[in-house]
Short mmCIF file of C-alpha atoms in Angstrom, two decimals:
data_model
loop_
_atom_site.label_atom_id
_atom_site.label_comp_id
_atom_site.label_asym_id
_atom_site.label_seq_id
_atom_site.Cartn_x
_atom_site.Cartn_y
_atom_site.Cartn_z
CA MET R 1 -89.62 52.23 -25.23
CA ARG R 2 -87.65 49.50 -23.49
CA PRO R 3 -87.57 49.57 -19.68
CA THR R 4 -84.81 51.36 -17.79
CA SER R 5 -81.79 49.12 -17.25
CA GLN R 6 -79.54 48.68 -14.23
CA ARG R 7 -78.20 51.89 -12.66
CA TYR R 8 -74.43 52.50 -12.74
CA ASP R 9 -72.23 54.81 -10.71
CA VAL R 10 -70.46 56.13 -13.81
CA LEU R 11 -71.61 56.09 -17.43
CA VAL R 12 -68.87 56.74 -20.01
CA ILE R 13 -69.98 57.60 -23.53
CA GLY R 14 -67.22 56.96 -26.06
CA GLY R 15 -64.69 54.23 -26.73
CA GLY R 16 -61.28 55.79 -27.35
CA ASN R 17 -58.31 56.80 -25.25
CA ALA R 18 -60.16 59.39 -23.15
CA ALA R 19 -63.13 57.11 -22.51
CA LEU R 20 -61.00 54.12 -21.49
CA CYS R 21 -58.75 56.19 -19.23
CA ALA R 22 -61.91 57.55 -17.57
CA ALA R 23 -63.45 54.10 -17.21
CA ILE R 24 -60.31 52.57 -15.71
CA SER R 25 -59.78 55.52 -13.39
CA ALA R 26 -63.38 55.37 -12.17
CA ARG R 27 -63.28 51.63 -11.66
CA ARG R 28 -60.06 51.88 -9.68
CA GLU R 29 -61.94 54.26 -7.37
CA GLY R 30 -64.47 51.49 -6.73
CA ALA R 31 -67.28 52.72 -8.99
CA SER R 32 -69.48 50.53 -11.17
CA VAL R 33 -68.79 51.65 -14.75
CA LEU R 34 -70.53 51.18 -18.08
CA VAL R 35 -68.87 52.21 -21.35
CA LEU R 36 -71.10 52.83 -24.38
CA GLU R 37 -69.25 52.60 -27.71
CA ALA R 38 -71.24 53.45 -30.84
CA ALA R 39 -68.98 51.32 -33.07
CA ASP R 40 -68.74 47.54 -33.13
CA ALA R 41 -65.81 45.76 -31.49
CA PHE R 42 -63.64 45.84 -34.61
CA TRP R 43 -64.03 49.59 -35.21
CA ARG R 44 -63.92 50.54 -31.52
CA GLY R 45 -61.72 53.32 -30.28
CA GLY R 46 -62.49 56.24 -32.57
CA ASN R 47 -59.45 58.21 -33.67
CA THR R 48 -57.20 56.56 -31.08
CA ARG R 49 -56.82 53.61 -33.45
CA HIS R 50 -54.76 55.79 -35.76
CA THR R 51 -52.45 57.47 -33.29
CA ARG R 52 -48.81 56.71 -32.60
CA ASN R 53 -47.65 58.79 -29.65
CA MET R 54 -48.37 61.04 -26.70
CA ARG R 55 -46.64 64.27 -25.63
CA CYS R 56 -45.88 64.41 -21.90
CA ALA R 57 -43.64 66.57 -19.74
CA HIS R 58 -40.75 64.71 -18.08
CA ASP R 59 -37.67 65.78 -16.14
CA THR R 60 -35.04 63.35 -17.43
CA ALA R 61 -34.20 61.10 -20.34
CA THR R 62 -35.66 57.59 -20.19
CA GLU R 63 -35.24 54.31 -22.04
CA ILE R 64 -37.53 55.67 -24.75
CA LEU R 65 -37.00 59.45 -24.53
CA THR R 66 -33.71 61.11 -25.44
CA GLY R 67 -33.84 64.00 -22.96
CA PRO R 68 -35.95 66.09 -20.58
CA TYR R 69 -39.03 68.03 -21.67
CA THR R 70 -39.94 70.46 -18.92
CA GLU R 71 -43.37 71.76 -18.04
CA GLU R 72 -42.34 75.25 -19.09
CA GLU R 73 -41.02 74.11 -22.47
CA PHE R 74 -44.23 72.18 -23.09
CA PHE R 75 -46.27 75.26 -22.25
CA GLU R 76 -44.13 77.49 -24.48
CA ASP R 77 -44.64 75.03 -27.36
CA LEU R 78 -48.38 75.11 -26.72
CA LEU R 79 -48.39 78.92 -26.71
CA LEU R 80 -46.49 78.92 -29.99
CA VAL R 81 -48.85 76.64 -31.89
CA THR R 82 -52.04 78.15 -30.43
CA GLY R 83 -50.93 81.76 -30.76
CA GLY R 84 -51.82 82.13 -27.08
CA ARG R 85 -55.40 80.95 -27.60
CA THR R 86 -55.55 78.56 -24.64
CA ASP R 87 -56.90 78.52 -21.10
CA GLU R 88 -53.57 78.98 -19.33
CA ASP R 89 -54.64 77.61 -15.94
CA LEU R 90 -56.20 74.53 -17.51
CA ALA R 91 -53.30 74.03 -19.92
CA ARG R 92 -50.69 74.26 -17.17
CA HIS R 93 -52.76 71.87 -15.06
CA MET R 94 -52.85 69.38 -17.94
CA ILE R 95 -49.12 69.66 -18.51
CA ARG R 96 -48.38 69.18 -14.83
CA GLU R 97 -50.62 66.10 -14.71
CA SER R 98 -49.04 64.73 -17.91
CA LYS R 99 -45.82 64.02 -16.01
CA GLU R 100 -47.59 61.13 -14.29
CA MET R 101 -49.13 59.70 -17.45
CA LEU R 102 -46.08 57.88 -18.79
CA THR R 103 -46.08 55.69 -15.68
CA TRP R 104 -49.84 55.54 -15.16
CA ILE R 105 -50.63 54.51 -18.72
CA GLU R 106 -47.95 51.83 -18.56
CA GLU R 107 -49.56 50.51 -15.38
CA GLN R 108 -52.70 49.97 -17.46
CA GLY R 109 -50.84 47.59 -19.77
CA VAL R 110 -49.66 49.97 -22.49
CA ARG R 111 -46.07 49.53 -23.68
CA TRP R 112 -43.71 52.14 -25.13
CA GLN R 113 -41.02 52.03 -27.80
CA PRO R 114 -38.34 54.49 -28.97
CA SER R 115 -39.47 57.00 -31.60
CA LEU R 116 -39.69 55.71 -35.14
CA GLY R 117 -37.30 56.77 -37.85
CA GLY R 118 -38.63 59.62 -39.96
CA THR R 119 -40.75 61.11 -37.18
CA LEU R 120 -38.93 64.43 -37.32
CA SER R 121 -37.68 65.59 -33.94
CA LEU R 122 -40.10 63.78 -31.63
CA GLY R 123 -37.63 61.49 -29.87
CA ARG R 124 -37.24 63.81 -26.90
CA THR R 125 -40.78 65.11 -26.49
CA ASN R 126 -43.13 62.28 -27.47
CA SER R 127 -43.52 58.69 -26.27
CA PHE R 128 -44.52 56.15 -28.92
CA PHE R 129 -46.92 53.27 -28.33
CA LEU R 130 -45.48 49.85 -29.04
CA GLY R 131 -47.73 48.55 -31.81
CA GLY R 132 -49.41 51.92 -32.35
CA GLY R 133 -52.83 53.16 -31.34
CA ARG R 134 -54.71 49.92 -31.83
CA ALA R 135 -52.29 48.04 -29.55
CA MET R 136 -52.65 50.80 -26.98
CA LEU R 137 -56.44 50.53 -27.17
CA ASN R 138 -56.39 46.75 -26.88
CA ALA R 139 -54.30 47.05 -23.71
CA LEU R 140 -56.71 49.58 -22.18
CA TYR R 141 -59.77 47.52 -23.06
CA ALA R 142 -58.18 44.38 -21.60
CA THR R 143 -57.41 46.21 -18.36
CA ALA R 144 -60.86 47.77 -18.15
CA GLU R 145 -62.60 44.46 -18.65
CA ARG R 146 -60.31 42.70 -16.17
CA LEU R 147 -61.21 45.33 -13.58
CA GLY R 148 -64.92 44.76 -14.15
CA VAL R 149 -65.82 47.65 -16.45
CA GLU R 150 -68.82 46.71 -18.59
CA VAL R 151 -68.44 47.60 -22.28
CA ARG R 152 -71.32 47.63 -24.75
CA TYR R 153 -70.71 47.96 -28.48
CA GLU R 154 -73.07 49.30 -31.16
CA ALA R 155 -74.62 51.28 -28.32
CA GLU R 156 -75.36 54.63 -29.97
CA VAL R 157 -76.73 57.29 -27.64
CA THR R 158 -79.48 59.37 -29.21
CA ASP R 159 -80.70 61.42 -26.24
CA LEU R 160 -79.57 62.67 -22.83
CA GLU R 161 -81.93 63.48 -19.97
CA ILE R 162 -80.47 66.49 -18.14
CA GLU R 163 -82.29 68.73 -15.66
CA ASP R 164 -80.68 71.92 -14.32
CA GLY R 165 -77.17 70.64 -14.98
CA HIS R 166 -77.90 67.24 -13.48
CA PHE R 167 -77.54 64.14 -15.67
CA LEU R 168 -80.28 61.55 -15.20
CA SER R 169 -80.15 59.08 -18.07
CA ALA R 170 -79.05 58.30 -21.62
CA THR R 171 -81.31 56.80 -24.27
CA LEU R 172 -79.98 54.38 -26.87
CA ARG R 173 -81.15 54.07 -30.46
CA ASP R 174 -83.22 50.99 -29.57
CA GLY R 175 -85.06 52.99 -26.89
CA GLU R 176 -83.31 51.59 -23.84
CA ARG R 177 -82.78 54.17 -21.10
CA ILE R 178 -79.63 53.91 -18.98
CA ARG R 179 -79.39 55.69 -15.63
CA ALA R 180 -76.16 56.57 -13.85
CA GLY R 181 -74.96 58.64 -10.93
CA THR R 182 -72.49 60.53 -13.11
CA LEU R 183 -71.74 61.02 -16.78
CA VAL R 184 -68.36 61.20 -18.52
CA ALA R 185 -68.72 62.41 -22.11
CA ALA R 186 -65.76 61.27 -24.19
CA ALA R 187 -67.41 60.78 -27.58
CA GLY R 188 -65.25 62.93 -29.85
CA GLY R 189 -65.98 66.00 -31.93
CA PHE R 190 -68.10 66.55 -35.06
CA GLU R 191 -65.39 66.09 -37.68
CA SER R 192 -67.21 63.32 -39.58
CA ASN R 193 -70.43 65.34 -39.81
CA ILE R 194 -69.95 67.02 -43.19
CA ALA R 195 -73.23 68.93 -42.92
CA TRP R 196 -72.08 70.48 -39.62
CA LEU R 197 -68.66 71.32 -41.09
CA LYS R 198 -70.36 73.05 -44.02
CA ARG R 199 -72.03 75.51 -41.65
CA TYR R 200 -68.61 77.10 -41.17
CA TRP R 201 -66.64 76.06 -44.26
CA GLY R 202 -69.35 76.13 -46.90
CA GLU R 203 -69.08 73.89 -49.97
CA ALA R 204 -65.33 73.50 -49.37
CA ALA R 205 -66.11 70.92 -46.70
CA ASP R 206 -67.24 68.50 -49.39
CA ASN R 207 -63.56 68.20 -50.37
CA PHE R 208 -62.34 67.49 -46.84
CA LEU R 209 -61.09 64.02 -46.00
CA ILE R 210 -61.70 62.70 -42.49
CA ARG R 211 -58.59 61.02 -41.14
CA GLY R 212 -60.39 59.11 -38.41
CA THR R 213 -63.65 57.41 -37.60
CA SER R 214 -66.88 58.06 -39.48
CA ASN R 215 -68.73 57.82 -36.13
CA ASN R 216 -67.71 61.21 -34.71
CA LYS R 217 -70.77 63.14 -35.84
CA GLY R 218 -70.97 65.33 -32.74
CA THR R 219 -74.25 63.85 -31.48
CA ILE R 220 -73.26 63.95 -27.80
CA LEU R 221 -71.69 67.40 -28.14
CA LYS R 222 -74.87 68.80 -29.67
CA LEU R 223 -77.06 67.20 -27.01
CA LEU R 224 -74.94 68.70 -24.24
CA LEU R 225 -74.86 72.19 -25.75
CA ASP R 226 -78.61 72.08 -26.43
CA ARG R 227 -79.18 71.18 -22.78
CA GLY R 228 -77.32 74.09 -21.30
CA VAL R 229 -73.63 73.16 -21.19
CA GLN R 230 -71.37 76.11 -21.99
CA GLU R 231 -69.53 75.81 -25.27
CA VAL R 232 -65.87 76.58 -25.77
CA GLY R 233 -63.75 76.99 -28.88
CA ASP R 234 -64.01 78.36 -32.39
CA PRO R 235 -66.14 76.03 -34.57
CA THR R 236 -63.86 76.68 -37.56
CA GLN R 237 -60.75 75.52 -35.69
CA CYS R 238 -59.64 71.92 -35.87
CA HIS R 239 -56.64 69.62 -36.11
CA ALA R 240 -56.25 69.52 -39.88
CA VAL R 241 -53.19 68.33 -41.79
CA ALA R 242 -52.34 67.93 -45.44
CA ILE R 243 -52.90 64.30 -46.38
CA ASP R 244 -52.64 62.36 -49.61
CA ALA R 245 -55.54 63.39 -51.84
CA ARG R 246 -55.97 59.75 -52.86
CA ALA R 247 -56.88 58.74 -49.29
CA PRO R 248 -60.38 57.37 -48.54
CA LYS R 249 -63.09 59.73 -47.29
CA TYR R 250 -62.87 58.26 -43.75
CA ASP R 251 -60.36 56.31 -41.65
CA GLY R 252 -57.25 56.96 -43.75
CA GLY R 253 -55.38 57.45 -40.49
CA ILE R 254 -51.68 58.08 -40.06
CA ILE R 255 -50.55 56.26 -43.22
CA THR R 256 -52.03 58.92 -45.50
CA ARG R 257 -50.29 61.84 -43.76
CA LEU R 258 -47.38 63.46 -45.58
CA ASP R 259 -44.33 64.71 -43.71
CA CYS R 260 -42.47 66.06 -46.74
CA VAL R 261 -43.66 69.70 -46.96
CA VAL R 262 -40.38 70.96 -45.45
CA PHE R 263 -38.34 69.15 -48.13
CA GLY R 264 -39.86 70.84 -51.16
CA ILE R 265 -42.41 73.45 -52.17
CA VAL R 266 -46.22 73.38 -52.09
CA VAL R 267 -48.27 74.81 -54.95
CA ASN R 268 -52.00 75.18 -55.60
CA LYS R 269 -53.95 74.26 -58.75
CA HIS R 270 -52.52 77.36 -60.44
CA ALA R 271 -48.98 76.12 -59.71
CA GLN R 272 -48.39 79.00 -57.30
CA ARG R 273 -46.80 78.75 -53.86
CA PHE R 274 -48.91 80.17 -51.03
CA TYR R 275 -47.05 79.72 -47.71
CA ASP R 276 -43.60 79.35 -46.13
CA GLU R 277 -42.85 75.61 -46.20
CA GLY R 278 -39.92 76.04 -43.80
CA GLU R 279 -41.52 78.15 -41.11
CA ASP R 280 -40.73 75.92 -38.13
CA ILE R 281 -39.84 72.41 -36.99
CA TRP R 282 -42.43 70.02 -38.41
CA PRO R 283 -44.04 68.66 -35.20
CA LYS R 284 -44.98 72.23 -34.26
CA ARG R 285 -46.21 73.35 -37.67
CA TYR R 286 -47.48 70.32 -39.61
CA ALA R 287 -51.06 70.82 -38.42
CA ILE R 288 -51.37 74.23 -40.08
CA TRP R 289 -51.30 72.74 -43.56
CA GLY R 290 -54.80 71.31 -43.57
CA ARG R 291 -56.29 74.77 -43.08
CA LEU R 292 -53.90 76.28 -45.61
CA VAL R 293 -54.92 73.78 -48.29
CA ALA R 294 -58.59 74.23 -47.35
CA ALA R 295 -58.24 77.91 -48.30
CA GLN R 296 -56.90 77.11 -51.78
CA PRO R 297 -59.06 76.76 -54.92
CA ASP R 298 -60.85 73.39 -54.94
CA GLN R 299 -59.06 72.51 -51.68
CA ILE R 300 -56.20 70.83 -53.52
CA ALA R 301 -52.43 71.38 -53.47
CA TYR R 302 -49.28 69.58 -54.57
CA ILE R 303 -46.01 68.97 -52.74
CA ILE R 304 -43.16 69.18 -55.25
CA PHE R 305 -39.66 67.78 -54.50
CA ASP R 306 -36.76 66.06 -56.22
CA ALA R 307 -34.71 62.88 -55.92
CA SER R 308 -32.43 64.34 -53.23
CA SER R 309 -35.33 64.38 -50.74
CA LEU R 310 -37.09 61.12 -51.59
CA GLU R 311 -35.77 59.10 -48.63
CA LEU R 312 -35.74 61.84 -45.97
CA PHE R 313 -39.32 61.37 -44.73
CA MET R 314 -41.95 58.75 -43.96
CA PRO R 315 -43.90 58.23 -47.21
CA SER R 316 -47.64 58.01 -47.71
CA LEU R 317 -49.43 54.74 -48.33
CA TYR R 318 -49.55 55.83 -51.97
CA PRO R 319 -46.44 56.27 -54.15
CA PRO R 320 -45.47 59.77 -55.27
CA ILE R 321 -46.18 60.83 -58.84
CA GLN R 322 -42.90 60.83 -60.77
CA ALA R 323 -41.58 62.49 -63.94
CA ARG R 324 -38.25 63.17 -65.66
CA THR R 325 -38.83 66.92 -65.94
CA ILE R 326 -40.85 69.59 -64.16
CA PRO R 327 -43.13 70.21 -67.20
CA GLU R 328 -43.81 66.48 -67.46
CA LEU R 329 -44.63 66.42 -63.74
CA ALA R 330 -47.05 69.30 -64.23
CA LEU R 331 -48.86 67.43 -67.00
CA ALA R 332 -49.14 64.36 -64.79
CA LEU R 333 -50.72 66.53 -62.10
CA GLY R 334 -53.04 68.40 -64.45
CA LEU R 335 -51.17 71.69 -63.89
CA ASP R 336 -49.98 74.29 -66.38
CA PRO R 337 -46.43 73.17 -67.33
CA ASP R 338 -45.17 76.70 -67.97
CA ALA R 339 -46.58 77.99 -64.69
CA LEU R 340 -45.02 75.20 -62.61
CA ALA R 341 -41.69 75.57 -64.42
CA ARG R 342 -41.67 79.31 -63.62
CA THR R 343 -42.54 78.70 -59.97
CA VAL R 344 -39.74 76.15 -59.58
CA ALA R 345 -37.26 78.35 -61.46
CA ASP R 346 -38.10 81.38 -59.30
CA PHE R 347 -37.72 79.29 -56.16
CA ASN R 348 -34.38 77.85 -57.27
CA ALA R 349 -33.04 81.29 -58.11
CA ALA R 350 -33.97 82.56 -54.63
CA VAL R 351 -32.29 79.74 -52.69
CA ARG R 352 -29.21 80.86 -50.74
CA PRO R 353 -26.42 78.44 -49.81
CA GLY R 354 -26.43 76.99 -46.31
CA THR R 355 -25.85 73.86 -44.29
CA PHE R 356 -28.91 71.63 -44.60
CA ASP R 357 -30.10 69.99 -41.37
CA ASP R 358 -33.74 68.97 -41.05
CA LYS R 359 -33.40 68.41 -37.27
CA ILE R 360 -32.85 72.12 -36.51
CA LEU R 361 -33.86 75.52 -37.86
CA ASP R 362 -31.01 75.56 -40.35
CA ASP R 363 -29.67 78.43 -42.48
CA CYS R 364 -30.93 77.17 -45.84
CA ARG R 365 -33.36 79.88 -46.92
CA THR R 366 -34.62 81.92 -49.82
CA GLU R 367 -34.05 85.62 -50.43
CA GLY R 368 -36.33 88.03 -52.30
CA LEU R 369 -39.10 85.48 -52.71
CA THR R 370 -42.74 85.83 -51.62
CA PRO R 371 -43.70 83.84 -49.71
CA PRO R 372 -40.21 82.99 -48.43
CA LYS R 373 -38.94 79.60 -47.41
CA SER R 374 -37.25 80.30 -44.08
CA HIS R 375 -35.40 77.02 -43.52
CA TRP R 376 -34.49 73.81 -45.38
CA ALA R 377 -34.59 75.54 -48.75
CA ARG R 378 -32.72 73.52 -51.39
CA ARG R 379 -32.91 73.83 -55.15
CA ILE R 380 -35.31 71.43 -56.85
CA GLU R 381 -33.07 70.28 -59.67
CA THR R 382 -32.18 66.59 -59.33
CA ALA R 383 -34.26 64.30 -61.55
CA PRO R 384 -36.49 62.44 -61.27
CA PHE R 385 -39.00 64.90 -59.85
CA TYR R 386 -41.84 63.91 -57.55
CA ALA R 387 -45.17 65.18 -56.26
CA TYR R 388 -47.92 64.26 -53.84
CA PRO R 389 -51.43 65.68 -54.31
CA VAL R 390 -52.86 66.74 -50.93
CA ARG R 391 -56.22 67.70 -49.48
CA PRO R 392 -57.28 68.87 -45.99
CA GLY R 393 -57.34 65.90 -43.64
CA ILE R 394 -59.52 66.66 -40.60
CA THR R 395 -58.55 64.81 -37.44
CA PHE R 396 -60.82 66.42 -34.87
CA THR R 397 -62.74 69.63 -34.23
CA TYR R 398 -62.17 72.09 -31.36
CA LEU R 399 -65.71 73.26 -30.62
CA GLY R 400 -66.56 71.60 -27.32
CA THR R 401 -67.78 71.75 -23.75
CA ARG R 402 -66.14 74.05 -21.22
CA VAL R 403 -64.64 72.24 -18.22
CA ASP R 404 -62.75 73.06 -15.03
CA LYS R 405 -59.63 71.41 -13.57
CA GLN R 406 -61.74 68.52 -12.28
CA ALA R 407 -62.95 67.92 -15.87
CA ARG R 408 -66.43 68.92 -14.69
CA MET R 409 -68.55 70.55 -17.36
CA ILE R 410 -69.50 74.20 -16.89
CA MET R 411 -73.06 75.26 -17.59
CA ALA R 412 -74.01 78.28 -19.69
CA ASP R 413 -74.58 80.38 -16.55
CA GLY R 414 -71.02 79.67 -15.35
CA THR R 415 -71.90 77.18 -12.64
CA PRO R 416 -70.36 73.69 -12.55
CA ALA R 417 -72.60 70.85 -13.70
CA ALA R 418 -73.90 68.70 -10.87
CA ASN R 419 -72.60 65.37 -12.13
CA MET R 420 -71.28 65.73 -15.68
CA PHE R 421 -67.64 65.46 -16.76
CA ALA R 422 -65.88 65.50 -20.13
CA ALA R 423 -62.59 64.30 -21.59
CA GLY R 424 -60.85 64.14 -24.95
CA GLU R 425 -61.83 65.78 -28.22
CA ILE R 426 -65.20 66.90 -26.87
CA MET R 427 -63.42 69.36 -24.54
CA ALA R 428 -60.10 69.86 -26.36
CA GLY R 429 -61.04 73.42 -27.30
CA ASN R 430 -60.34 74.47 -23.72
CA VAL R 431 -56.65 73.87 -24.41
CA LEU R 432 -56.47 74.17 -28.19
CA GLY R 433 -57.90 77.49 -29.35
CA GLN R 434 -56.12 76.91 -32.64
CA GLY R 435 -53.11 75.02 -33.96
CA TYR R 436 -51.66 71.71 -32.81
CA ALA R 437 -48.47 70.08 -31.60
CA ALA R 438 -47.86 66.40 -32.35
CA GLY R 439 -49.22 64.04 -29.70
CA ILE R 440 -51.13 66.62 -27.65
CA GLY R 441 -54.56 65.22 -28.52
CA MET R 442 -53.66 61.98 -26.76
CA THR R 443 -52.37 63.99 -23.81
CA ILE R 444 -55.66 65.86 -23.49
CA GLY R 445 -57.60 62.60 -23.70
CA ALA R 446 -55.50 60.62 -21.24
CA VAL R 447 -55.00 63.36 -18.65
CA PHE R 448 -58.58 64.59 -18.56
CA GLY R 449 -59.90 61.05 -18.95
CA ARG R 450 -58.06 59.99 -15.84
CA ILE R 451 -59.25 63.08 -13.96
CA ALA R 452 -62.86 62.79 -15.17
CA GLY R 453 -63.12 59.13 -14.20
CA ARG R 454 -61.66 59.72 -10.76
CA GLU R 455 -63.85 62.73 -10.02
CA ALA R 456 -67.00 61.11 -11.44
CA ALA R 457 -66.47 58.03 -9.29
CA ARG R 458 -65.89 60.05 -6.14
CA HIS R 459 -69.00 62.12 -6.79
CA ALA R 460 -71.13 59.07 -7.48
CA ARG R 461 -69.98 57.18 -4.42
CA ASN R 462 -70.24 60.12 -2.02
#
């Protein structure tokens, strides 16, 4: 084993949004800070590289936001998507703190831009990063390094020394042991650990695609839980969306997501619909579709739409499959032509006239159809016809470490850890019991990262 290295005030494990916000926050409190990133410099940042925006409460319109988004509205949206499965005190605390993040994150060098076209009703609620997630990360890394934060790449942690809720050291793969006064765990969930996913999903997990980094195997999460940190969250719950089935196994990111469910119908391998495609505004409901597709045979589904909808949404990296008729489209997809033709005909017959408006819950609906389509229902009748094959795209998992309002981990016996804090995906299950609203993962990471870094620094230096 290599000798123990220099001792730091704050050790941050992870390299994405939550980790960098923690590192910067701790350094601004005067602490010496080391960041350990398992990836190399090019792949640094975990899932943050693929993000576009952050959801924060704000009282007025700004140069980049079209109107106010109050704390109460934010909380009501969170209740809606989680079905009430959230720690209300912690969630309200996060939302309250999020009001400062738009300014604070900009002070760290991040720049904003107005919402992109085709982002479906996010212009008022979500702030978009100029240049996307990688540009945001680059700004945070530049600020951290300028402030004197030490960053080490390809520094995979394989063990944590913890005694009675007190962190002592971290061991790297090469055997080096790193001591620190406090620990901030911000190393993501276990979404890229297929074997761990299969404990809860069975063989279906082999068909899951991982939207983000291949590095989030849950190593730090498992070490913490094995050493007495209290777990939070349902291990089967996760942020999972329907993404293009042609996407790579890992790191497909935002460009493989499909925002067109509301503009057509979704069928399984038997050419049968299985859920209401028009249930609610897309930013509140898009993250249910990964789990829905995961429950279908062979974890595959197909979004079917016609020429009238082709330019209403942001497309995937891959072109849609196209045909002149519905039966021809079915053949191209490997579906039963008669079955798909019947499904489309039944849907068309059930559509009732209305005024189509994809920005609101409009009155275009079906009648007498199971499952219904509650909004944005239009007949699929204008050739050519199109389809996207989709599979479950897992962004991050919700099983994590329980924390309090200071982002301090809670031990299994209910007592606060002596010197251990957590931020980001590794503790997101405190807020997200199920479901998802666009941009909230970045909110959790930034808000609790800032808190964890500040509190860790104060503890270490006092």
